[in-house]
Amino acid sequence: MAETTETVVDAGKGIRFKRNTSDVIPVIDFSVMLSSDPEVRKTIAPILRQACTEVGFFYLKNHGIPNAVIRRAHEAMQRYFALPREEKLKLHYMSNPNHRGYVSSGDINADHELKGKDMHEAFEAAQDLPADDPDYLKGIKFYGPNSWPETPPDFRWALGTYFDTQLEFGKIMLRAFALALHLPENYFDPIYTKPMSRMRACYYAPQDPDWDVSRIGIGAHRDYELFTTVWQSPQPGLQVKGTKGDWIEVSPIEDTFVINLGNLMQRWSNDLFLSRPHRVVNLTQEHRYSLVQFFGVNYDASLDAFPSCVSEQNPARYPPISCGKNTEDQVAQTYYKK
Ligand code: OGA
Ligand code: NI
């Protein structure tokens, strides 16, 4: 798989490790993780470890999420984004106390270096918990109630079901990551009891063929959490930054998700696993939709590095950070900086 060798160096301490990096995005078969035999489940470890250290992106097939759940979410979001702008603006995320609701075209710039604004629209949701949830009352915005539109009438049900199904899937996916990190398979289970997760249902209108990076679906960025699942409608547009600085298409493959790693995974793996920059450019002249879900662990779970990623020769490079603080800091930079 290797195309380029990168040397990871610590200032003053010398070479930490050499890694091969690759722009070939592998397709990983998840069916082994659904086996009741631990020996079968373990077979995913070397494949997933290689994808995470060399690429940071992979497709997942046989993920176990029913097609009907995805199809209904896709249909409901198509109806939602077709609503008049004024209707969608009624639930604008800036008028919501806990960062949920509608993000309109031009609201954010995921690439903080750019002056332009991202063209895509999104609807954002997170763990849908009651307003008297004790953690929400403490001020944790990522817990607490969602802000659902009344139209289309099935939106809440379809998107809520998608979110919850993904949240359950995330638990199994984290077991696979634990195996890939050479941790006990259940390492994440005790810190995935009230996990932080955010969902963005995204709509990308066709872009002008003579676009430039200041008018882009979503500008180049790295995700914030442990990992992200992306379901894409058949229109291509997602791109990952290649090892030579070029942009590599991550075109949709039917019945798969794209999974990419986020900054917290890179940090907690002591830079072993990669969080790669990516962006979306929709040049298809068709509407493009995606369902993007970000996965963390419990808000308070705090770590400098996974125990399997540190040694005497390779001590933790970063101070401890909690999952909640990490997401809050990074979300604030993208969404509230004016
Ligand atoms: C994101 C993202 C990709 C997509 O929302 O962070 O990278 O295909 N989205 O919508
Ligand atoms: Ni992203």
mmCIF file of C-alpha atoms and ligand atoms in Angstrom:
data_model
loop_
_atom_site.group_PDB
_atom_site.id
_atom_site.type_symbol
_atom_site.label_atom_id
_atom_site.label_comp_id
_atom_site.label_asym_id
_atom_site.label_seq_id
_atom_site.Cartn_x
_atom_site.Cartn_y
_atom_site.Cartn_z
ATOM 1 C CA MET A 1 0.000 0.000 0.000
ATOM 2 C CA ALA A 2 2.901 2.312 0.822
ATOM 3 C CA GLU A 3 3.610 5.173 -1.543
ATOM 4 C CA THR A 4 5.514 7.648 0.585
ATOM 5 C CA THR A 5 7.519 7.233 3.745
ATOM 6 C CA GLU A 6 7.159 9.934 6.353
ATOM 7 C CA THR A 7 9.465 10.296 9.309
ATOM 8 C CA VAL A 8 7.784 11.535 12.468
ATOM 9 C CA VAL A 9 10.348 13.530 14.393
ATOM 10 C CA ASP A 10 10.163 15.032 17.865
ATOM 11 C CA ALA A 11 12.005 18.320 18.313
ATOM 12 C CA GLY A 12 15.163 17.610 20.301
ATOM 13 C CA LYS A 13 14.330 13.941 20.772
ATOM 14 C CA GLY A 14 15.013 12.556 17.309
ATOM 15 C CA ILE A 15 13.070 10.107 15.232
ATOM 16 C CA ARG A 16 9.951 8.646 16.872
ATOM 17 C CA PHE A 17 8.835 6.368 14.092
ATOM 18 C CA LYS A 18 8.724 6.041 10.340
ATOM 19 C CA ARG A 19 5.408 5.586 8.679
ATOM 20 C CA ASN A 20 4.280 4.740 5.211
ATOM 21 C CA THR A 21 1.550 7.019 3.948
ATOM 22 C CA SER A 22 -0.789 6.149 1.147
ATOM 23 C CA ASP A 23 -3.481 7.775 -0.971
ATOM 24 C CA VAL A 24 -5.208 4.493 -1.768
ATOM 25 C CA ILE A 25 -8.386 4.361 0.282
ATOM 26 C CA PRO A 26 -9.061 0.756 1.267
ATOM 27 C CA VAL A 27 -12.447 -0.934 1.514
ATOM 28 C CA ILE A 28 -12.733 -2.756 4.845
ATOM 29 C CA ASP A 29 -15.227 -5.543 5.423
ATOM 30 C CA PHE A 30 -16.922 -5.019 8.789
ATOM 31 C CA SER A 31 -18.813 -8.321 8.817
ATOM 32 C CA VAL A 32 -16.085 -9.938 10.963
ATOM 33 C CA MET A 33 -16.932 -7.505 13.790
ATOM 34 C CA LEU A 34 -20.497 -8.811 13.819
ATOM 35 C CA SER A 35 -19.227 -12.326 14.603
ATOM 36 C CA SER A 36 -19.694 -13.816 18.070
ATOM 37 C CA ASP A 37 -16.228 -15.380 17.850
ATOM 38 C CA PRO A 38 -13.522 -13.110 19.322
ATOM 39 C CA GLU A 39 -10.867 -14.735 17.116
ATOM 40 C CA VAL A 40 -12.824 -13.768 14.013
ATOM 41 C CA ARG A 41 -13.314 -10.204 15.276
ATOM 42 C CA LYS A 42 -9.577 -9.859 15.882
ATOM 43 C CA THR A 43 -8.858 -10.359 12.190
ATOM 44 C CA ILE A 44 -9.910 -6.771 11.516
ATOM 45 C CA ALA A 45 -7.053 -5.378 13.657
ATOM 46 C CA PRO A 46 -4.085 -5.421 11.221
ATOM 47 C CA ILE A 47 -6.204 -4.223 8.275
ATOM 48 C CA LEU A 48 -7.760 -1.382 10.227
ATOM 49 C CA ARG A 49 -4.450 -0.442 11.859
ATOM 50 C CA GLN A 50 -2.788 -0.116 8.473
ATOM 51 C CA ALA A 51 -5.653 2.016 7.119
ATOM 52 C CA CYS A 52 -5.514 4.294 10.183
ATOM 53 C CA THR A 53 -1.737 4.768 10.238
ATOM 54 C CA GLU A 54 -1.188 5.078 6.488
ATOM 55 C CA VAL A 55 -4.377 6.703 5.162
ATOM 56 C CA GLY A 56 -6.750 7.969 7.864
ATOM 57 C CA PHE A 57 -9.677 7.249 5.531
ATOM 58 C CA PHE A 58 -11.389 4.000 4.565
ATOM 59 C CA TYR A 59 -14.647 2.677 3.173
ATOM 60 C CA LEU A 60 -16.622 0.280 5.336
ATOM 61 C CA LYS A 61 -18.804 -2.400 3.763
ATOM 62 C CA ASN A 62 -21.130 -4.857 5.509
ATOM 63 C CA HIS A 63 -21.524 -2.288 8.284
ATOM 64 C CA GLY A 64 -24.885 -3.702 9.365
ATOM 65 C CA ILE A 65 -26.892 -0.451 9.179
ATOM 66 C CA PRO A 66 -30.161 -1.211 7.380
ATOM 67 C CA ASN A 67 -30.626 0.387 3.957
ATOM 68 C CA ALA A 68 -34.128 1.486 4.915
ATOM 69 C CA VAL A 69 -32.773 3.660 7.739
ATOM 70 C CA ILE A 70 -30.437 5.421 5.323
ATOM 71 C CA ARG A 71 -33.018 5.736 2.534
ATOM 72 C CA ARG A 72 -35.630 7.310 4.814
ATOM 73 C CA ALA A 73 -33.107 9.801 6.196
ATOM 74 C CA HIS A 74 -32.025 10.675 2.645
ATOM 75 C CA GLU A 75 -35.616 11.178 1.493
ATOM 76 C CA ALA A 76 -36.527 13.320 4.501
ATOM 77 C CA MET A 77 -33.481 15.545 4.103
ATOM 78 C CA GLN A 78 -34.213 16.065 0.411
ATOM 79 C CA ARG A 79 -37.640 17.402 1.371
ATOM 80 C CA TYR A 80 -36.196 19.504 4.184
ATOM 81 C CA PHE A 81 -33.535 21.269 2.132
ATOM 82 C CA ALA A 82 -36.103 22.010 -0.620
ATOM 83 C CA LEU A 83 -38.102 24.164 1.850
ATOM 84 C CA PRO A 84 -37.996 27.956 1.447
ATOM 85 C CA ARG A 85 -34.993 29.583 3.109
ATOM 86 C CA GLU A 86 -37.197 31.561 5.554
ATOM 87 C CA GLU A 87 -38.728 28.336 6.777
ATOM 88 C CA LYS A 88 -35.337 26.753 7.451
ATOM 89 C CA LEU A 89 -33.997 29.930 9.080
ATOM 90 C CA LYS A 90 -36.644 29.620 11.806
ATOM 91 C CA LEU A 91 -34.367 27.042 13.424
ATOM 92 C CA HIS A 92 -31.070 28.784 12.793
ATOM 93 C CA TYR A 93 -28.293 27.328 14.948
ATOM 94 C CA MET A 94 -27.230 30.774 16.184
ATOM 95 C CA SER A 95 -30.629 31.294 17.768
ATOM 96 C CA ASN A 96 -30.387 27.933 19.505
ATOM 97 C CA PRO A 97 -28.692 27.756 22.917
ATOM 98 C CA ASN A 98 -27.068 24.395 22.354
ATOM 99 C CA HIS A 99 -25.692 24.391 18.861
ATOM 100 C CA ARG A 100 -28.353 22.525 16.933
ATOM 101 C CA GLY A 101 -30.469 23.349 13.924
ATOM 102 C CA TYR A 102 -29.992 24.912 10.528
ATOM 103 C CA VAL A 103 -26.669 26.121 9.160
ATOM 104 C CA SER A 104 -27.306 28.150 6.020
ATOM 105 C CA SER A 105 -25.083 28.634 3.026
ATOM 106 C CA GLY A 106 -22.298 31.060 3.964
ATOM 107 C CA ASP A 107 -22.569 30.588 7.739
ATOM 108 C CA ILE A 108 -19.296 28.817 8.353
ATOM 109 C CA ASN A 109 -15.853 28.489 6.861
ATOM 110 C CA ALA A 110 -14.422 25.146 7.796
ATOM 111 C CA ASP A 111 -11.068 26.249 6.356
ATOM 112 C CA HIS A 112 -10.086 28.937 8.841
ATOM 113 C CA GLU A 113 -7.423 30.275 6.479
ATOM 114 C CA LEU A 114 -9.977 31.308 3.887
ATOM 115 C CA LYS A 115 -11.975 34.496 3.816
ATOM 116 C CA GLY A 116 -14.723 32.844 1.764
ATOM 117 C CA LYS A 117 -17.702 31.058 3.238
ATOM 118 C CA ASP A 118 -18.721 27.457 2.688
ATOM 119 C CA MET A 119 -21.619 27.046 0.281
ATOM 120 C CA HIS A 120 -23.249 23.971 1.746
ATOM 121 C CA GLU A 121 -26.313 23.933 3.987
ATOM 122 C CA ALA A 122 -26.605 21.619 6.962
ATOM 123 C CA PHE A 123 -28.943 20.512 9.685
ATOM 124 C CA GLU A 124 -27.163 19.692 12.935
ATOM 125 C CA ALA A 125 -28.288 17.432 15.745
ATOM 126 C CA ALA A 126 -26.650 15.698 18.678
ATOM 127 C CA GLN A 127 -27.684 13.436 21.549
ATOM 128 C CA ASP A 128 -31.398 14.192 21.960
ATOM 129 C CA LEU A 129 -31.763 14.373 25.739
ATOM 130 C CA PRO A 130 -34.453 16.043 27.850
ATOM 131 C CA ALA A 131 -34.079 19.678 28.943
ATOM 132 C CA ASP A 132 -33.652 18.544 32.553
ATOM 133 C CA ASP A 133 -30.711 16.282 31.733
ATOM 134 C CA PRO A 134 -28.260 16.918 34.601
ATOM 135 C CA ASP A 135 -25.262 17.342 32.295
ATOM 136 C CA TYR A 136 -27.195 19.768 30.115
ATOM 137 C CA LEU A 137 -28.211 21.725 33.222
ATOM 138 C CA LYS A 138 -24.495 21.898 34.101
ATOM 139 C CA GLY A 139 -23.983 23.733 30.799
ATOM 140 C CA ILE A 140 -22.791 20.955 28.488
ATOM 141 C CA LYS A 141 -24.266 21.986 25.140
ATOM 142 C CA PHE A 142 -23.621 18.680 23.435
ATOM 143 C CA TYR A 143 -26.172 17.033 25.685
ATOM 144 C CA GLY A 144 -29.778 18.278 25.861
ATOM 145 C CA PRO A 145 -32.619 18.574 23.381
ATOM 146 C CA ASN A 146 -32.421 18.795 19.610
ATOM 147 C CA SER A 147 -34.289 21.425 17.695
ATOM 148 C CA TRP A 148 -36.405 19.575 15.122
ATOM 149 C CA PRO A 149 -38.416 21.188 12.298
ATOM 150 C CA GLU A 150 -42.132 20.372 12.055
ATOM 151 C CA THR A 151 -41.880 19.966 8.300
ATOM 152 C CA PRO A 152 -41.304 17.569 6.719
ATOM 153 C CA PRO A 153 -43.319 15.648 9.307
ATOM 154 C CA ASP A 154 -41.138 12.519 9.137
ATOM 155 C CA PHE A 155 -37.851 14.445 9.440
ATOM 156 C CA ARG A 156 -37.455 13.987 13.170
ATOM 157 C CA TRP A 157 -38.255 10.303 13.028
ATOM 158 C CA ALA A 158 -36.078 9.564 9.984
ATOM 159 C CA LEU A 159 -33.032 11.564 11.057
ATOM 160 C CA GLY A 160 -33.419 10.613 14.720
ATOM 161 C CA THR A 161 -33.494 6.934 13.816
ATOM 162 C CA TYR A 162 -30.413 7.366 11.643
ATOM 163 C CA PHE A 163 -28.585 9.092 14.511
ATOM 164 C CA ASP A 164 -29.479 6.446 17.086
ATOM 165 C CA THR A 165 -28.618 3.593 14.742
ATOM 166 C CA GLN A 166 -25.235 5.156 14.077
ATOM 167 C CA LEU A 167 -24.678 5.676 17.796
ATOM 168 C CA GLU A 168 -25.115 1.942 18.392
ATOM 169 C CA PHE A 169 -22.886 1.153 15.421
ATOM 170 C CA GLY A 170 -20.263 3.482 16.933
ATOM 171 C CA LYS A 171 -19.919 1.217 19.930
ATOM 172 C CA ILE A 172 -18.947 -1.730 17.724
ATOM 173 C CA MET A 173 -16.720 0.465 15.569
ATOM 174 C CA LEU A 174 -14.842 1.587 18.693
ATOM 175 C CA ARG A 175 -14.254 -2.059 19.593
ATOM 176 C CA ALA A 176 -12.653 -2.471 16.170
ATOM 177 C CA PHE A 177 -10.500 0.625 16.770
ATOM 178 C CA ALA A 178 -9.506 -0.767 20.179
ATOM 179 C CA LEU A 179 -8.301 -3.964 18.504
ATOM 180 C CA ALA A 180 -6.445 -1.938 15.878
ATOM 181 C CA LEU A 181 -4.788 0.118 18.641
ATOM 182 C CA HIS A 182 -3.724 -3.089 20.438
ATOM 183 C CA LEU A 183 -5.987 -2.247 23.362
ATOM 184 C CA PRO A 184 -8.460 -4.633 25.012
ATOM 185 C CA GLU A 185 -11.499 -4.933 22.744
ATOM 186 C CA ASN A 186 -13.798 -3.403 25.376
ATOM 187 C CA TYR A 187 -11.459 -0.524 26.193
ATOM 188 C CA PHE A 188 -13.936 2.164 25.085
ATOM 189 C CA ASP A 189 -17.107 0.562 26.489
ATOM 190 C CA PRO A 190 -16.979 2.232 29.955
ATOM 191 C CA ILE A 191 -16.417 5.674 28.392
ATOM 192 C CA TYR A 192 -19.115 5.208 25.749
ATOM 193 C CA THR A 193 -22.066 5.177 28.151
ATOM 194 C CA LYS A 194 -23.205 8.738 27.326
ATOM 195 C CA PRO A 195 -21.131 9.429 24.260
ATOM 196 C CA MET A 196 -20.805 12.774 22.589
ATOM 197 C CA SER A 197 -21.900 12.541 19.015
ATOM 198 C CA ARG A 198 -22.931 15.161 16.488
ATOM 199 C CA MET A 199 -24.681 14.683 13.191
ATOM 200 C CA ARG A 200 -24.666 16.979 10.201
ATOM 201 C CA ALA A 201 -27.145 16.281 7.410
ATOM 202 C CA CYS A 202 -25.548 18.227 4.540
ATOM 203 C CA TYR A 203 -26.806 19.544 1.219
ATOM 204 C CA TYR A 204 -24.392 20.636 -1.524
ATOM 205 C CA ALA A 205 -25.872 22.581 -4.421
ATOM 206 C CA PRO A 206 -23.998 22.215 -7.713
ATOM 207 C CA GLN A 207 -20.950 24.481 -7.832
ATOM 208 C CA ASP A 208 -20.007 26.843 -10.599
ATOM 209 C CA PRO A 209 -17.596 24.979 -12.929
ATOM 210 C CA ASP A 210 -15.113 27.871 -12.615
ATOM 211 C CA TRP A 211 -15.189 27.761 -8.824
ATOM 212 C CA ASP A 212 -12.303 28.722 -6.601
ATOM 213 C CA VAL A 213 -11.522 27.764 -3.009
ATOM 214 C CA SER A 214 -13.337 30.812 -1.650
ATOM 215 C CA ARG A 215 -16.614 29.423 -3.053
ATOM 216 C CA ILE A 216 -16.534 25.796 -2.063
ATOM 217 C CA GLY A 217 -19.036 23.231 -0.738
ATOM 218 C CA ILE A 218 -17.037 22.769 2.451
ATOM 219 C CA GLY A 219 -13.498 24.086 2.725
ATOM 220 C CA ALA A 220 -10.483 21.991 3.666
ATOM 221 C CA HIS A 221 -10.554 20.945 7.302
ATOM 222 C CA ARG A 222 -9.813 18.066 9.649
ATOM 223 C CA ASP A 223 -12.576 16.655 11.834
ATOM 224 C CA TYR A 224 -12.434 17.145 15.585
ATOM 225 C CA GLU A 225 -13.498 13.944 17.282
ATOM 226 C CA LEU A 226 -12.364 10.317 17.254
ATOM 227 C CA PHE A 227 -13.908 9.287 13.948
ATOM 228 C CA THR A 228 -16.565 10.311 11.439
ATOM 229 C CA THR A 229 -18.963 8.264 9.343
ATOM 230 C CA VAL A 230 -20.028 9.735 5.999
ATOM 231 C CA TRP A 231 -22.875 8.412 3.914
ATOM 232 C CA GLN A 232 -22.869 10.076 0.500
ATOM 233 C CA SER A 233 -25.590 10.256 -2.148
ATOM 234 C CA PRO A 234 -24.320 8.948 -5.523
ATOM 235 C CA GLN A 235 -22.917 12.367 -6.534
ATOM 236 C CA PRO A 236 -19.146 12.544 -5.973
ATOM 237 C CA GLY A 237 -17.564 15.570 -4.316
ATOM 238 C CA LEU A 238 -15.638 14.469 -1.222
ATOM 239 C CA GLN A 239 -11.862 14.815 -1.568
ATOM 240 C CA VAL A 240 -8.992 14.006 0.795
ATOM 241 C CA LYS A 241 -5.655 15.773 0.698
ATOM 242 C CA GLY A 242 -3.118 13.431 -0.833
ATOM 243 C CA THR A 243 0.414 12.810 0.348
ATOM 244 C CA LYS A 244 1.751 15.088 -2.390
ATOM 245 C CA GLY A 245 -0.644 17.913 -1.551
ATOM 246 C CA ASP A 246 -3.033 17.062 -4.387
ATOM 247 C CA TRP A 247 -6.731 16.283 -3.824
ATOM 248 C CA ILE A 248 -7.861 12.662 -4.138
ATOM 249 C CA GLU A 249 -11.522 11.852 -4.899
ATOM 250 C CA VAL A 250 -13.338 9.793 -2.280
ATOM 251 C CA SER A 251 -16.177 8.899 -4.643
ATOM 252 C CA PRO A 252 -19.259 7.156 -3.286
ATOM 253 C CA ILE A 253 -19.258 3.356 -3.348
ATOM 254 C CA GLU A 254 -22.735 1.871 -3.028
ATOM 255 C CA ASP A 255 -23.588 0.276 0.328
ATOM 256 C CA THR A 256 -20.533 1.634 2.106
ATOM 257 C CA PHE A 257 -19.738 4.454 4.483
ATOM 258 C CA VAL A 258 -16.601 6.475 4.341
ATOM 259 C CA ILE A 259 -14.929 6.618 7.729
ATOM 260 C CA ASN A 260 -12.257 9.142 8.527
ATOM 261 C CA LEU A 261 -10.348 9.778 11.716
ATOM 262 C CA GLY A 262 -10.553 13.035 13.634
ATOM 263 C CA ASN A 263 -8.054 15.132 15.568
ATOM 264 C CA LEU A 264 -8.841 13.555 18.934
ATOM 265 C CA MET A 265 -7.966 10.093 17.571
ATOM 266 C CA GLN A 266 -4.681 11.428 16.239
ATOM 267 C CA ARG A 267 -3.913 13.129 19.569
ATOM 268 C CA TRP A 268 -4.892 10.215 21.805
ATOM 269 C CA SER A 269 -3.011 7.758 19.587
ATOM 270 C CA ASN A 270 0.084 9.919 20.122
ATOM 271 C CA ASP A 271 0.123 10.752 16.392
ATOM 272 C CA LEU A 272 0.097 7.112 15.285
ATOM 273 C CA PHE A 273 -3.297 7.376 13.575
ATOM 274 C CA LEU A 274 -3.894 10.120 11.008
ATOM 275 C CA SER A 275 -6.547 12.816 10.821
ATOM 276 C CA ARG A 276 -6.351 14.044 7.222
ATOM 277 C CA PRO A 277 -7.643 17.285 5.664
ATOM 278 C CA HIS A 278 -10.626 16.880 3.372
ATOM 279 C CA ARG A 279 -13.177 19.065 1.567
ATOM 280 C CA VAL A 280 -16.207 18.837 -0.722
ATOM 281 C CA VAL A 281 -16.519 20.234 -4.240
ATOM 282 C CA ASN A 282 -19.732 19.298 -6.023
ATOM 283 C CA LEU A 283 -19.161 19.726 -9.752
ATOM 284 C CA THR A 284 -21.841 17.227 -10.824
ATOM 285 C CA GLN A 285 -24.627 19.726 -11.633
ATOM 286 C CA GLU A 286 -26.848 17.586 -9.403
ATOM 287 C CA HIS A 287 -27.852 17.970 -5.771
ATOM 288 C CA ARG A 288 -25.487 16.163 -3.432
ATOM 289 C CA TYR A 289 -26.496 15.002 0.059
ATOM 290 C CA SER A 290 -24.439 13.520 2.839
ATOM 291 C CA LEU A 291 -25.084 12.268 6.351
ATOM 292 C CA VAL A 292 -22.076 12.956 8.489
ATOM 293 C CA GLN A 293 -21.806 11.772 12.089
ATOM 294 C CA PHE A 294 -18.952 12.549 14.436
ATOM 295 C CA PHE A 295 -18.124 10.197 17.296
ATOM 296 C CA GLY A 296 -16.511 10.956 20.610
ATOM 297 C CA VAL A 297 -16.805 9.289 23.984
ATOM 298 C CA ASN A 298 -18.248 10.594 27.257
ATOM 299 C CA TYR A 299 -17.777 14.314 27.811
ATOM 300 C CA ASP A 300 -15.517 13.870 30.853
ATOM 301 C CA ALA A 301 -13.314 11.084 29.486
ATOM 302 C CA SER A 302 -9.826 12.562 29.637
ATOM 303 C CA LEU A 303 -6.545 11.163 28.402
ATOM 304 C CA ASP A 304 -3.056 12.136 27.314
ATOM 305 C CA ALA A 305 -2.637 9.048 25.134
ATOM 306 C CA PHE A 306 -3.886 5.494 24.794
ATOM 307 C CA PRO A 307 -1.682 3.240 26.964
ATOM 308 C CA SER A 308 -0.678 1.160 23.950
ATOM 309 C CA CYS A 309 0.637 4.256 22.135
ATOM 310 C CA VAL A 310 3.214 5.359 24.684
ATOM 311 C CA SER A 311 6.489 3.866 25.844
ATOM 312 C CA GLU A 312 9.689 5.074 27.436
ATOM 313 C CA GLN A 313 11.070 5.921 23.999
ATOM 314 C CA ASN A 314 7.804 7.402 22.861
ATOM 315 C CA PRO A 315 6.218 9.356 25.721
ATOM 316 C CA ALA A 316 2.902 11.192 25.388
ATOM 317 C CA ARG A 317 3.365 14.266 23.180
ATOM 318 C CA TYR A 318 0.301 16.157 24.418
ATOM 319 C CA PRO A 319 -1.136 17.003 27.828
ATOM 320 C CA PRO A 320 -4.390 15.286 28.802
ATOM 321 C CA ILE A 321 -7.593 16.653 27.292
ATOM 322 C CA SER A 322 -11.188 15.607 27.772
ATOM 323 C CA CYS A 323 -13.345 14.656 24.837
ATOM 324 C CA GLY A 324 -15.781 17.441 25.702
ATOM 325 C CA LYS A 325 -13.207 20.211 25.944
ATOM 326 C CA ASN A 326 -11.577 19.112 22.691
ATOM 327 C CA THR A 327 -14.838 19.336 20.744
ATOM 328 C CA GLU A 328 -15.933 22.575 22.383
ATOM 329 C CA ASP A 329 -12.663 24.327 21.561
ATOM 330 C CA GLN A 330 -12.662 23.197 17.956
ATOM 331 C CA VAL A 331 -16.348 23.806 17.274
ATOM 332 C CA ALA A 332 -16.051 27.333 18.690
ATOM 333 C CA GLN A 333 -13.309 28.147 16.183
ATOM 334 C CA THR A 334 -15.457 27.174 13.213
ATOM 335 C CA TYR A 335 -18.939 28.256 14.249
ATOM 336 C CA TYR A 336 -18.743 31.327 16.391
ATOM 337 C CA LYS A 337 -15.696 33.219 15.149
ATOM 338 C CA LYS A 338 -17.058 36.194 13.225
HETATM 339 C C1 OGA B 1 -17.870 17.468 7.468
HETATM 340 C C2 OGA B 1 -17.482 16.854 6.173
HETATM 341 C C3 OGA B 1 -18.160 15.712 4.147
HETATM 342 C C4 OGA B 1 -19.394 15.507 3.332
HETATM 343 O O1 OGA B 1 -19.050 17.846 7.619
HETATM 344 O O2 OGA B 1 -17.001 17.554 8.345
HETATM 345 O O3 OGA B 1 -16.310 16.659 5.946
HETATM 346 O O4 OGA B 1 -19.348 14.683 2.409
HETATM 347 N N1 OGA B 1 -18.442 16.506 5.297
HETATM 348 O O5 OGA B 1 -20.398 16.167 3.590
HETATM 349 NI NI NI B 2 -15.173 16.751 7.748
#
